[in-house]
Amino acid sequence: MIKGICEGLHYLHQINILHLDLTPGNILLDEDMMPKITDFGLSRCFEEDQTGVITKNVAGTRGYLAPECYNKEIILTHKFDLYSLGVIMIEILTGKKGCQVILRMYEQFIHHSKSNLTNNDLWH
């Protein structure tokens, strides 16, 4: 299943389409259990010589959006879809919502960072 999603996303990126809302709900399975990427309502196309699209307004599904999407102005590239793909892969492999796993990782990082700052132990 993961391979099929990767192939579909690769195809979209080859023809300069960014999906920008890749979630499990936007991946349907056909009768042969082959994944089909759907819901292109938020997708963006760009010219062949462009590597991304500049925007100030990013929409999508929380938990599947790359952290950079929360900046005021960003350049959208295929990397945003790859972040979403990674979250979906975590969900498939662990059976848990990927955004919850990532949130726990962020919380652990913040806790560890605060602990190091409090102890003046930045380099250990």
mmCIF file of C-alpha atoms in Angstrom, residues 25-86:
data_model
loop_
_atom_site.group_PDB
_atom_site.id
_atom_site.type_symbol
_atom_site.label_atom_id
_atom_site.label_comp_id
_atom_site.label_asym_id
_atom_site.label_seq_id
_atom_site.Cartn_x
_atom_site.Cartn_y
_atom_site.Cartn_z
ATOM 1 C CA GLY A 25 -9.079 10.057 4.066
ATOM 2 C CA ASN A 26 -7.844 11.254 0.678
ATOM 3 C CA ILE A 27 -6.444 7.858 -0.280
ATOM 4 C CA LEU A 28 -8.985 5.364 -1.560
ATOM 5 C CA LEU A 29 -8.413 1.698 -2.329
ATOM 6 C CA ASP A 30 -9.725 0.076 -5.498
ATOM 7 C CA GLU A 31 -10.995 -3.515 -5.752
ATOM 8 C CA ASP A 32 -7.385 -4.747 -6.031
ATOM 9 C CA MET A 33 -6.383 -2.788 -2.896
ATOM 10 C CA MET A 34 -4.376 -0.338 -5.000
ATOM 11 C CA PRO A 35 -4.324 3.135 -3.431
ATOM 12 C CA LYS A 36 -5.727 6.070 -5.407
ATOM 13 C CA ILE A 37 -4.994 9.641 -4.327
ATOM 14 C CA THR A 38 -8.135 11.804 -4.348
ATOM 15 C CA ASP A 39 -9.431 15.254 -3.320
ATOM 16 C CA PHE A 40 -7.380 17.791 -5.226
ATOM 17 C CA GLY A 41 -9.309 20.761 -3.836
ATOM 18 C CA LEU A 42 -6.224 22.342 -2.251
ATOM 19 C CA SER A 43 -3.669 21.225 -4.822
ATOM 20 C CA ARG A 44 -1.452 23.629 -6.717
ATOM 21 C CA CYS A 45 0.141 23.368 -10.134
ATOM 22 C CA PHE A 46 3.313 25.133 -11.131
ATOM 23 C CA GLU A 47 5.261 25.731 -14.314
ATOM 24 C CA GLU A 48 7.830 23.236 -15.526
ATOM 25 C CA ASP A 49 10.770 25.544 -14.733
ATOM 26 C CA GLN A 50 9.522 26.334 -11.205
ATOM 27 C CA THR A 51 10.486 24.324 -8.148
ATOM 28 C CA GLY A 52 7.728 25.685 -5.924
ATOM 29 C CA VAL A 53 4.959 28.213 -5.413
ATOM 30 C CA ILE A 54 5.089 31.211 -3.042
ATOM 31 C CA THR A 55 1.999 31.654 -0.891
ATOM 32 C CA LYS A 56 0.764 33.348 2.259
ATOM 33 C CA ASN A 57 -2.325 31.176 2.646
ATOM 34 C CA VAL A 58 -1.902 27.489 3.356
ATOM 35 C CA ALA A 59 -4.859 25.283 4.104
ATOM 36 C CA GLY A 60 -4.895 21.612 4.875
ATOM 37 C CA THR A 61 -5.528 19.084 7.594
ATOM 38 C CA ARG A 62 -3.854 19.722 10.949
ATOM 39 C CA GLY A 63 -1.459 16.984 11.880
ATOM 40 C CA TYR A 64 -0.571 16.349 8.255
ATOM 41 C CA LEU A 65 0.737 19.836 7.450
ATOM 42 C CA ALA A 66 4.481 20.379 7.648
ATOM 43 C CA PRO A 67 5.458 22.745 10.485
ATOM 44 C CA GLU A 68 6.693 25.306 7.937
ATOM 45 C CA CYS A 69 3.104 25.805 6.794
ATOM 46 C CA TYR A 70 2.471 27.935 9.853
ATOM 47 C CA ASN A 71 4.931 30.633 8.706
ATOM 48 C CA LYS A 72 3.514 33.843 7.249
ATOM 49 C CA GLU A 73 4.943 33.379 3.762
ATOM 50 C CA ILE A 74 6.359 30.153 2.422
ATOM 51 C CA ILE A 75 7.469 28.497 -0.768
ATOM 52 C CA LEU A 76 5.391 25.379 -1.331
ATOM 53 C CA THR A 77 7.386 22.473 -2.735
ATOM 54 C CA HIS A 78 6.966 18.723 -3.029
ATOM 55 C CA LYS A 79 8.509 18.487 0.458
ATOM 56 C CA PHE A 80 5.167 19.432 2.011
ATOM 57 C CA ASP A 81 3.521 16.388 0.435
ATOM 58 C CA LEU A 82 6.440 14.223 1.565
ATOM 59 C CA TYR A 83 5.926 15.359 5.165
ATOM 60 C CA SER A 84 2.267 14.332 4.937
ATOM 61 C CA LEU A 85 3.321 11.013 3.411
ATOM 62 C CA GLY A 86 5.644 10.422 6.366
#
